Amino acid sequence: MAQSAGMGVPMRIADRVALITGASSGIGRATALRLADAGARLVLHGRDHQRLSELAERTGGCAVAGDLAEPDEVSRLVAEVERLVGGVDIVVNNAGVGWAGSFGEMAPADIERLVAVNLVAPMRLTRALLPAMCARRDGYVLFVTSIAGRLGVAGEAVYAATKAGLDGFAESLRLEVRGSRVRVGVFVPGVVQTEFFQRRGRPYERSSPRPLGVDRVADLLVETIAAGAAERYTPGWLRLPVAVRGVAPGLYRRLAARFG
Ligand SMILES: NC(=O)c1ccc[n+]([C@@H]2O[C@H](COP(=O)([O-])OP(=O)(O)OC[C@H]3O[C@@H](n4cnc5c(N)ncnc54)[C@H](OP(=O)(O)O)[C@@H]3O)[C@@H](O)[C@H]2O)c1
């Protein structure tokens, strides 16, 4: 089954500047290594200064450390990007944070933190970088979303809402920039072996879907960019429950209530 859909104006990666948020760990770090292998010049963002510096040294990229939950961090990052490399050709909006548990027990500050990091920061970053891409008539803006945002998951209501928000944002933005040759894509992972689960405070305990290795996921993410694709599920079969929810929502909800 084809895993990517729409657009598909290929994006050259060699000699392009790629900004990756959440580059200090997991999917972002593995993606940075792949993009560097493909010849991209990297700007790496995250909070962990030491991890970022090590990765910058290994890839020949630049590290910018900061907290995307802080309202001024995106402007500071954009100013640093301008100072260090001038402009950006590829943006991988990957930084994200989870929270697992009953919504009734979620502290308001955690709601705000998830929305700030997962949704507001990518929108602000895109707002800052998109006009120059449109003027150059080239570029790729990718959002790492989640199957949770497509289907909803008990215990992850706010996380799922932030990812669904990114989906709606990306879909709308793609329509807005059509004709500009700026590509807008979403990368929709299922379960990936990273520190994400330990950080959100609850390990992944389901037997299915099985977690994917981060290197394989990064290969597919870079393939998605190179293809200029609008969407990619990883693994590809995840589009099936989404399709069932679309065409037979009653059936989908009965199955979801039974199998989670
Ligand atoms: N793992 C999965 O199963 C899975 C499934 C679907 C979607 N995703 C999405 O994939 C993306 C990457 O997650 P991952 O699995 O690679 O998890 P991860 O290993 O925990 O990486 C998360 C990255 O986001 C950065 N980050 C978190 N909060 C931040 C903040 N306040 N300011 C700046 N950076 C921040 C982290 O930076 P520091 O470590 O430096 O703080 C880290 O580099 C996320 O958007 C996540 O929602 C993951």
mmCIF file of C-alpha atoms and ligand atoms in Angstrom:
data_model
loop_
_atom_site.group_PDB
_atom_site.id
_atom_site.type_symbol
_atom_site.label_atom_id
_atom_site.label_comp_id
_atom_site.label_asym_id
_atom_site.label_seq_id
_atom_site.Cartn_x
_atom_site.Cartn_y
_atom_site.Cartn_z
ATOM 1 C CA MET A 1 0.000 0.000 0.000
ATOM 2 C CA ALA A 2 1.277 3.461 -0.824
ATOM 3 C CA GLN A 3 2.252 5.177 2.392
ATOM 4 C CA SER A 4 2.453 8.750 1.185
ATOM 5 C CA ALA A 5 -0.294 10.782 -0.417
ATOM 6 C CA GLY A 6 -0.567 14.038 -2.322
ATOM 7 C CA MET A 7 1.785 16.617 -3.773
ATOM 8 C CA GLY A 8 5.083 14.950 -4.343
ATOM 9 C CA VAL A 9 7.264 17.709 -5.788
ATOM 10 C CA PRO A 10 10.605 16.177 -4.760
ATOM 11 C CA MET A 11 12.806 18.145 -2.380
ATOM 12 C CA ARG A 12 16.575 18.111 -2.808
ATOM 13 C CA ILE A 13 18.241 17.635 0.570
ATOM 14 C CA ALA A 14 21.952 17.991 -0.247
ATOM 15 C CA ASP A 15 23.337 21.457 0.554
ATOM 16 C CA ARG A 16 20.002 22.576 2.015
ATOM 17 C CA VAL A 17 19.616 24.047 5.497
ATOM 18 C CA ALA A 18 17.378 21.919 7.721
ATOM 19 C CA LEU A 19 16.099 23.071 11.103
ATOM 20 C CA ILE A 20 15.057 20.206 13.389
ATOM 21 C CA THR A 21 13.301 20.794 16.690
ATOM 22 C CA GLY A 22 13.544 18.074 19.306
ATOM 23 C CA ALA A 23 16.896 17.093 17.799
ATOM 24 C CA SER A 24 18.494 16.133 21.107
ATOM 25 C CA SER A 25 16.750 12.771 21.342
ATOM 26 C CA GLY A 26 14.699 10.018 19.682
ATOM 27 C CA ILE A 27 13.181 10.630 16.247
ATOM 28 C CA GLY A 28 14.693 14.116 15.923
ATOM 29 C CA ARG A 29 18.225 12.958 16.663
ATOM 30 C CA ALA A 30 18.013 9.985 14.281
ATOM 31 C CA THR A 31 16.550 12.265 11.592
ATOM 32 C CA ALA A 32 19.391 14.747 12.070
ATOM 33 C CA LEU A 33 21.943 11.992 11.473
ATOM 34 C CA ARG A 34 20.140 10.866 8.291
ATOM 35 C CA LEU A 35 19.793 14.413 6.954
ATOM 36 C CA ALA A 36 23.478 15.066 7.622
ATOM 37 C CA ASP A 37 24.358 11.866 5.717
ATOM 38 C CA ALA A 38 22.212 13.168 2.848
ATOM 39 C CA GLY A 39 24.275 16.370 2.754
ATOM 40 C CA ALA A 40 22.023 18.828 4.610
ATOM 41 C CA ARG A 41 23.404 21.620 6.800
ATOM 42 C CA LEU A 42 21.701 21.372 10.163
ATOM 43 C CA VAL A 43 20.392 23.663 12.864
ATOM 44 C CA LEU A 44 19.546 21.520 15.882
ATOM 45 C CA HIS A 45 17.144 22.679 18.577
ATOM 46 C CA GLY A 46 16.195 21.122 21.914
ATOM 47 C CA ARG A 47 16.696 21.809 25.597
ATOM 48 C CA ASP A 48 19.587 19.475 26.386
ATOM 49 C CA HIS A 49 22.622 21.584 25.588
ATOM 50 C CA GLN A 50 25.163 18.787 25.974
ATOM 51 C CA ARG A 51 23.343 16.299 23.747
ATOM 52 C CA LEU A 52 22.800 18.981 21.105
ATOM 53 C CA SER A 53 26.456 20.047 21.148
ATOM 54 C CA GLU A 54 27.622 16.452 20.726
ATOM 55 C CA LEU A 55 25.244 15.976 17.799
ATOM 56 C CA ALA A 56 26.295 19.287 16.264
ATOM 57 C CA GLU A 57 29.918 18.229 16.451
ATOM 58 C CA ARG A 58 29.144 14.862 14.853
ATOM 59 C CA THR A 59 27.042 16.326 12.022
ATOM 60 C CA GLY A 60 28.836 19.626 11.450
ATOM 61 C CA GLY A 61 25.619 21.420 12.381
ATOM 62 C CA CYS A 62 24.783 24.279 14.749
ATOM 63 C CA ALA A 63 23.127 23.782 18.127
ATOM 64 C CA VAL A 64 20.584 26.186 19.611
ATOM 65 C CA ALA A 65 19.310 25.194 23.057
ATOM 66 C CA GLY A 66 16.100 26.510 24.559
ATOM 67 C CA ASP A 67 12.674 25.676 25.931
ATOM 68 C CA LEU A 68 9.768 25.860 23.474
ATOM 69 C CA ALA A 69 7.336 26.177 26.373
ATOM 70 C CA GLU A 70 8.731 29.700 26.870
ATOM 71 C CA PRO A 71 6.773 32.270 24.842
ATOM 72 C CA ASP A 72 9.880 34.035 23.466
ATOM 73 C CA GLU A 73 11.816 30.933 22.495
ATOM 74 C CA VAL A 74 10.654 30.774 18.874
ATOM 75 C CA SER A 75 11.686 34.400 18.167
ATOM 76 C CA ARG A 76 15.040 33.745 19.803
ATOM 77 C CA LEU A 77 15.518 30.567 17.737
ATOM 78 C CA VAL A 78 14.589 32.343 14.496
ATOM 79 C CA ALA A 79 17.041 35.173 15.260
ATOM 80 C CA GLU A 80 19.777 32.598 15.953
ATOM 81 C CA VAL A 81 18.975 30.759 12.717
ATOM 82 C CA GLU A 82 19.283 34.019 10.801
ATOM 83 C CA ARG A 83 22.601 34.814 12.461
ATOM 84 C CA LEU A 84 24.046 31.311 12.003
ATOM 85 C CA VAL A 85 22.843 30.237 8.559
ATOM 86 C CA GLY A 86 20.692 32.978 7.047
ATOM 87 C CA GLY A 87 17.584 31.036 6.041
ATOM 88 C CA VAL A 88 16.007 27.615 6.240
ATOM 89 C CA ASP A 89 14.916 25.285 3.432
ATOM 90 C CA ILE A 90 13.524 22.395 5.471
ATOM 91 C CA VAL A 91 11.805 22.635 8.869
ATOM 92 C CA VAL A 92 11.136 19.471 10.841
ATOM 93 C CA ASN A 93 8.688 20.419 13.603
ATOM 94 C CA ASN A 94 9.414 17.381 15.709
ATOM 95 C CA ALA A 95 9.750 18.507 19.347
ATOM 96 C CA GLY A 96 6.903 17.113 21.373
ATOM 97 C CA VAL A 97 5.952 16.038 24.817
ATOM 98 C CA GLY A 98 3.339 13.607 26.102
ATOM 99 C CA TRP A 99 1.275 13.308 29.246
ATOM 100 C CA ALA A 100 -0.571 10.138 30.158
ATOM 101 C CA GLY A 101 -3.301 9.687 32.732
ATOM 102 C CA SER A 102 -6.866 10.558 33.461
ATOM 103 C CA PHE A 103 -7.743 14.011 32.085
ATOM 104 C CA GLY A 104 -9.553 14.853 35.327
ATOM 105 C CA GLU A 105 -6.233 14.608 37.124
ATOM 106 C CA MET A 106 -4.201 16.692 34.707
ATOM 107 C CA ALA A 107 -2.835 19.925 36.175
ATOM 108 C CA PRO A 108 -3.777 23.040 34.168
ATOM 109 C CA ALA A 109 -0.063 23.902 33.858
ATOM 110 C CA ASP A 110 0.524 20.561 32.081
ATOM 111 C CA ILE A 111 -2.314 21.293 29.652
ATOM 112 C CA GLU A 112 -0.704 24.625 28.828
ATOM 113 C CA ARG A 113 2.777 23.109 28.489
ATOM 114 C CA LEU A 114 1.606 20.460 26.018
ATOM 115 C CA VAL A 115 -0.308 22.994 23.924
ATOM 116 C CA ALA A 116 2.648 25.426 23.984
ATOM 117 C CA VAL A 117 5.304 22.896 22.935
ATOM 118 C CA ASN A 118 3.304 20.629 20.615
ATOM 119 C CA LEU A 119 1.037 23.143 18.901
ATOM 120 C CA VAL A 120 1.777 26.831 19.492
ATOM 121 C CA ALA A 121 5.549 26.607 18.992
ATOM 122 C CA PRO A 122 5.308 24.842 15.573
ATOM 123 C CA MET A 123 2.717 27.403 14.447
ATOM 124 C CA ARG A 124 4.896 30.311 15.543
ATOM 125 C CA LEU A 125 7.980 28.800 13.945
ATOM 126 C CA THR A 126 6.110 28.247 10.703
ATOM 127 C CA ARG A 127 4.735 31.800 10.830
ATOM 128 C CA ALA A 128 8.284 33.115 11.125
ATOM 129 C CA LEU A 129 9.894 30.977 8.402
ATOM 130 C CA LEU A 130 7.156 30.454 5.814
ATOM 131 C CA PRO A 131 7.097 33.916 4.171
ATOM 132 C CA ALA A 132 10.757 33.624 3.088
ATOM 133 C CA MET A 133 10.117 30.126 1.713
ATOM 134 C CA CYS A 134 7.106 31.363 -0.256
ATOM 135 C CA ALA A 135 9.160 34.285 -1.588
ATOM 136 C CA ARG A 136 11.896 31.851 -2.705
ATOM 137 C CA ARG A 137 9.209 29.496 -4.051
ATOM 138 C CA ASP A 138 10.889 26.529 -2.386
ATOM 139 C CA GLY A 139 10.931 24.719 0.942
ATOM 140 C CA TYR A 140 9.423 21.950 3.017
ATOM 141 C CA VAL A 141 7.625 22.305 6.349
ATOM 142 C CA LEU A 142 7.089 18.967 8.071
ATOM 143 C CA PHE A 143 5.082 18.321 11.234
ATOM 144 C CA VAL A 144 5.603 15.173 13.268
ATOM 145 C CA THR A 145 2.073 14.403 14.447
ATOM 146 C CA SER A 146 0.817 11.094 15.860
ATOM 147 C CA ILE A 147 -1.741 8.398 15.253
ATOM 148 C CA ALA A 148 -3.177 9.590 18.617
ATOM 149 C CA GLY A 149 -4.225 12.810 16.859
ATOM 150 C CA ARG A 150 -6.005 10.880 14.109
ATOM 151 C CA LEU A 151 -7.862 8.403 16.302
ATOM 152 C CA GLY A 152 -7.939 9.658 19.894
ATOM 153 C CA VAL A 153 -6.484 7.659 22.773
ATOM 154 C CA ALA A 154 -7.854 7.265 26.308
ATOM 155 C CA GLY A 155 -5.452 8.766 28.822
ATOM 156 C CA GLU A 156 -3.876 11.047 26.211
ATOM 157 C CA ALA A 157 -6.682 13.514 25.522
ATOM 158 C CA VAL A 158 -4.608 16.697 25.492
ATOM 159 C CA TYR A 159 -1.682 15.117 23.664
ATOM 160 C CA ALA A 160 -4.079 13.772 21.006
ATOM 161 C CA ALA A 161 -5.745 17.202 20.734
ATOM 162 C CA THR A 162 -2.410 18.951 20.123
ATOM 163 C CA LYS A 163 -1.539 16.488 17.367
ATOM 164 C CA ALA A 164 -5.006 16.738 15.794
ATOM 165 C CA GLY A 165 -4.530 20.511 15.902
ATOM 166 C CA LEU A 166 -1.266 20.195 14.006
ATOM 167 C CA ASP A 167 -3.005 18.012 11.420
ATOM 168 C CA GLY A 168 -5.699 20.627 10.804
ATOM 169 C CA PHE A 169 -3.109 23.378 10.697
ATOM 170 C CA ALA A 170 -0.945 21.531 8.157
ATOM 171 C CA GLU A 171 -3.894 20.607 5.931
ATOM 172 C CA SER A 172 -5.088 24.226 5.865
ATOM 173 C CA LEU A 173 -1.627 25.653 5.333
ATOM 174 C CA ARG A 174 -1.014 23.302 2.405
ATOM 175 C CA LEU A 175 -4.073 24.714 0.691
ATOM 176 C CA GLU A 176 -2.975 28.257 1.450
ATOM 177 C CA VAL A 177 0.494 27.879 -0.088
ATOM 178 C CA ARG A 178 -0.572 25.817 -3.099
ATOM 179 C CA GLY A 179 1.141 27.047 -6.219
ATOM 180 C CA SER A 180 4.128 28.384 -4.233
ATOM 181 C CA ARG A 181 6.181 25.164 -4.489
ATOM 182 C CA VAL A 182 6.447 25.169 -0.681
ATOM 183 C CA ARG A 183 5.564 21.679 0.511
ATOM 184 C CA VAL A 184 3.717 21.041 3.762
ATOM 185 C CA GLY A 185 3.761 17.523 5.147
ATOM 186 C CA VAL A 186 2.704 15.499 8.155
ATOM 187 C CA PHE A 187 4.557 12.461 9.391
ATOM 188 C CA VAL A 188 2.207 10.282 11.442
ATOM 189 C CA PRO A 189 4.018 7.730 13.608
ATOM 190 C CA GLY A 190 2.431 4.953 15.613
ATOM 191 C CA VAL A 191 4.701 3.741 18.391
ATOM 192 C CA VAL A 192 8.428 4.379 18.238
ATOM 193 C CA GLN A 193 11.092 3.235 20.687
ATOM 194 C CA THR A 194 12.283 6.496 22.242
ATOM 195 C CA GLU A 195 12.405 8.187 25.627
ATOM 196 C CA PHE A 196 8.937 9.632 24.935
ATOM 197 C CA PHE A 197 7.042 7.101 27.076
ATOM 198 C CA GLN A 198 9.349 7.293 30.057
ATOM 199 C CA ARG A 199 9.181 11.096 29.913
ATOM 200 C CA ARG A 200 5.400 11.196 29.760
ATOM 201 C CA GLY A 201 5.297 9.172 32.972
ATOM 202 C CA ARG A 202 3.789 5.933 31.701
ATOM 203 C CA PRO A 203 5.612 3.154 29.789
ATOM 204 C CA TYR A 204 4.139 1.696 26.611
ATOM 205 C CA GLU A 205 2.521 -1.574 27.656
ATOM 206 C CA ARG A 206 0.285 -2.632 24.772
ATOM 207 C CA SER A 207 1.196 -5.667 22.688
ATOM 208 C CA SER A 208 0.080 -3.976 19.446
ATOM 209 C CA PRO A 209 1.156 -1.983 17.550
ATOM 210 C CA ARG A 210 4.723 -3.060 18.171
ATOM 211 C CA PRO A 211 7.184 -0.183 18.651
ATOM 212 C CA LEU A 212 9.302 0.649 15.608
ATOM 213 C CA GLY A 213 13.043 1.291 15.838
ATOM 214 C CA VAL A 214 14.006 4.934 15.635
ATOM 215 C CA ASP A 215 16.504 4.469 12.793
ATOM 216 C CA ARG A 216 13.883 2.939 10.506
ATOM 217 C CA VAL A 217 11.464 5.740 11.375
ATOM 218 C CA ALA A 218 14.092 8.373 10.585
ATOM 219 C CA ASP A 219 14.781 6.717 7.204
ATOM 220 C CA LEU A 220 11.068 6.973 6.373
ATOM 221 C CA LEU A 221 10.874 10.552 7.598
ATOM 222 C CA VAL A 222 13.763 11.611 5.367
ATOM 223 C CA GLU A 223 12.174 9.710 2.459
ATOM 224 C CA THR A 224 8.987 11.710 3.119
ATOM 225 C CA ILE A 225 10.897 14.985 2.855
ATOM 226 C CA ALA A 226 12.785 13.897 -0.268
ATOM 227 C CA ALA A 227 9.508 12.918 -1.929
ATOM 228 C CA GLY A 228 7.906 16.252 -0.994
ATOM 229 C CA ALA A 229 5.015 14.156 0.314
ATOM 230 C CA ALA A 230 1.943 15.575 2.049
ATOM 231 C CA GLU A 231 1.464 12.708 4.482
ATOM 232 C CA ARG A 232 3.064 9.526 5.651
ATOM 233 C CA TYR A 233 1.849 7.013 8.197
ATOM 234 C CA THR A 234 4.523 4.931 9.883
ATOM 235 C CA PRO A 235 3.777 2.034 9.768
ATOM 236 C CA GLY A 236 1.609 2.385 6.669
ATOM 237 C CA TRP A 237 -1.207 0.106 7.887
ATOM 238 C CA LEU A 238 -2.171 2.779 10.443
ATOM 239 C CA ARG A 239 -4.162 4.488 7.714
ATOM 240 C CA LEU A 240 -6.636 1.578 7.879
ATOM 241 C CA PRO A 241 -8.205 2.358 11.296
ATOM 242 C CA VAL A 242 -8.294 6.031 10.266
ATOM 243 C CA ALA A 243 -10.170 5.065 7.084
ATOM 244 C CA VAL A 244 -12.590 2.864 9.056
ATOM 245 C CA ARG A 245 -13.274 5.767 11.445
ATOM 246 C CA GLY A 246 -14.003 7.973 8.413
ATOM 247 C CA VAL A 247 -16.389 5.652 6.575
ATOM 248 C CA ALA A 248 -17.923 3.685 9.478
ATOM 249 C CA PRO A 249 -17.581 5.757 12.653
ATOM 250 C CA GLY A 250 -20.072 3.648 14.637
ATOM 251 C CA LEU A 251 -18.186 0.447 13.865
ATOM 252 C CA TYR A 252 -14.879 2.157 14.606
ATOM 253 C CA ARG A 253 -16.092 3.349 18.044
ATOM 254 C CA ARG A 254 -17.393 -0.105 18.956
ATOM 255 C CA LEU A 255 -14.030 -1.632 18.022
ATOM 256 C CA ALA A 256 -12.086 1.134 19.810
ATOM 257 C CA ALA A 257 -14.153 0.667 22.980
ATOM 258 C CA ARG A 258 -13.413 -3.055 22.855
ATOM 259 C CA PHE A 259 -9.718 -3.022 21.899
ATOM 260 C CA GLY A 260 -8.602 0.447 23.107
HETATM 261 N N1 LIG B 1 7.779 7.845 20.359
HETATM 262 C C1 LIG B 1 6.563 7.640 19.853
HETATM 263 O O1 LIG B 1 5.991 6.535 19.961
HETATM 264 C C2 LIG B 1 5.866 8.738 19.096
HETATM 265 C C3 LIG B 1 4.672 8.395 18.425
HETATM 266 C C4 LIG B 1 4.017 9.387 17.713
HETATM 267 C C5 LIG B 1 4.518 10.669 17.664
HETATM 268 N N2 LIG B 1 5.673 10.962 18.335
HETATM 269 C C6 LIG B 1 6.149 12.330 18.260
HETATM 270 O O2 LIG B 1 7.475 12.325 17.788
HETATM 271 C C7 LIG B 1 8.128 13.513 18.223
HETATM 272 C C8 LIG B 1 9.506 13.155 18.782
HETATM 273 O O3 LIG B 1 9.320 12.369 19.959
HETATM 274 P P1 LIG B 1 10.311 11.186 20.381
HETATM 275 O O4 LIG B 1 9.521 9.937 20.370
HETATM 276 O O5 LIG B 1 11.566 11.258 19.604
HETATM 277 O O6 LIG B 1 10.516 11.564 21.925
HETATM 278 P P2 LIG B 1 11.792 12.076 22.747
HETATM 279 O O7 LIG B 1 12.929 11.139 22.556
HETATM 280 O O8 LIG B 1 11.271 12.316 24.109
HETATM 281 O O9 LIG B 1 12.170 13.450 22.042
HETATM 282 C C9 LIG B 1 11.433 14.620 22.245
HETATM 283 C C10 LIG B 1 12.252 15.814 21.782
HETATM 284 O O10 LIG B 1 11.453 16.993 21.978
HETATM 285 C C11 LIG B 1 12.218 17.938 22.702
HETATM 286 N N3 LIG B 1 11.400 18.728 23.604
HETATM 287 C C12 LIG B 1 10.484 18.287 24.501
HETATM 288 N N4 LIG B 1 10.002 19.314 25.210
HETATM 289 C C13 LIG B 1 10.648 20.422 24.757
HETATM 290 C C14 LIG B 1 10.602 21.798 25.108
HETATM 291 N N5 LIG B 1 9.808 22.238 26.088
HETATM 292 N N6 LIG B 1 11.390 22.666 24.442
HETATM 293 C C15 LIG B 1 12.211 22.236 23.460
HETATM 294 N N7 LIG B 1 12.307 20.941 23.090
HETATM 295 C C16 LIG B 1 11.534 20.051 23.738
HETATM 296 C C17 LIG B 1 13.178 17.108 23.531
HETATM 297 O O11 LIG B 1 14.289 17.936 23.847
HETATM 298 P P3 LIG B 1 15.136 17.781 25.230
HETATM 299 O O12 LIG B 1 15.312 16.306 25.454
HETATM 300 O O13 LIG B 1 16.438 18.457 24.910
HETATM 301 O O14 LIG B 1 14.329 18.425 26.272
HETATM 302 C C18 LIG B 1 13.540 15.985 22.583
HETATM 303 O O15 LIG B 1 14.576 16.359 21.718
HETATM 304 C C19 LIG B 1 7.196 14.164 19.245
HETATM 305 O O16 LIG B 1 6.513 15.236 18.639
HETATM 306 C C20 LIG B 1 6.214 13.056 19.595
HETATM 307 O O17 LIG B 1 4.971 13.568 19.987
HETATM 308 C C21 LIG B 1 6.360 10.036 19.046
#
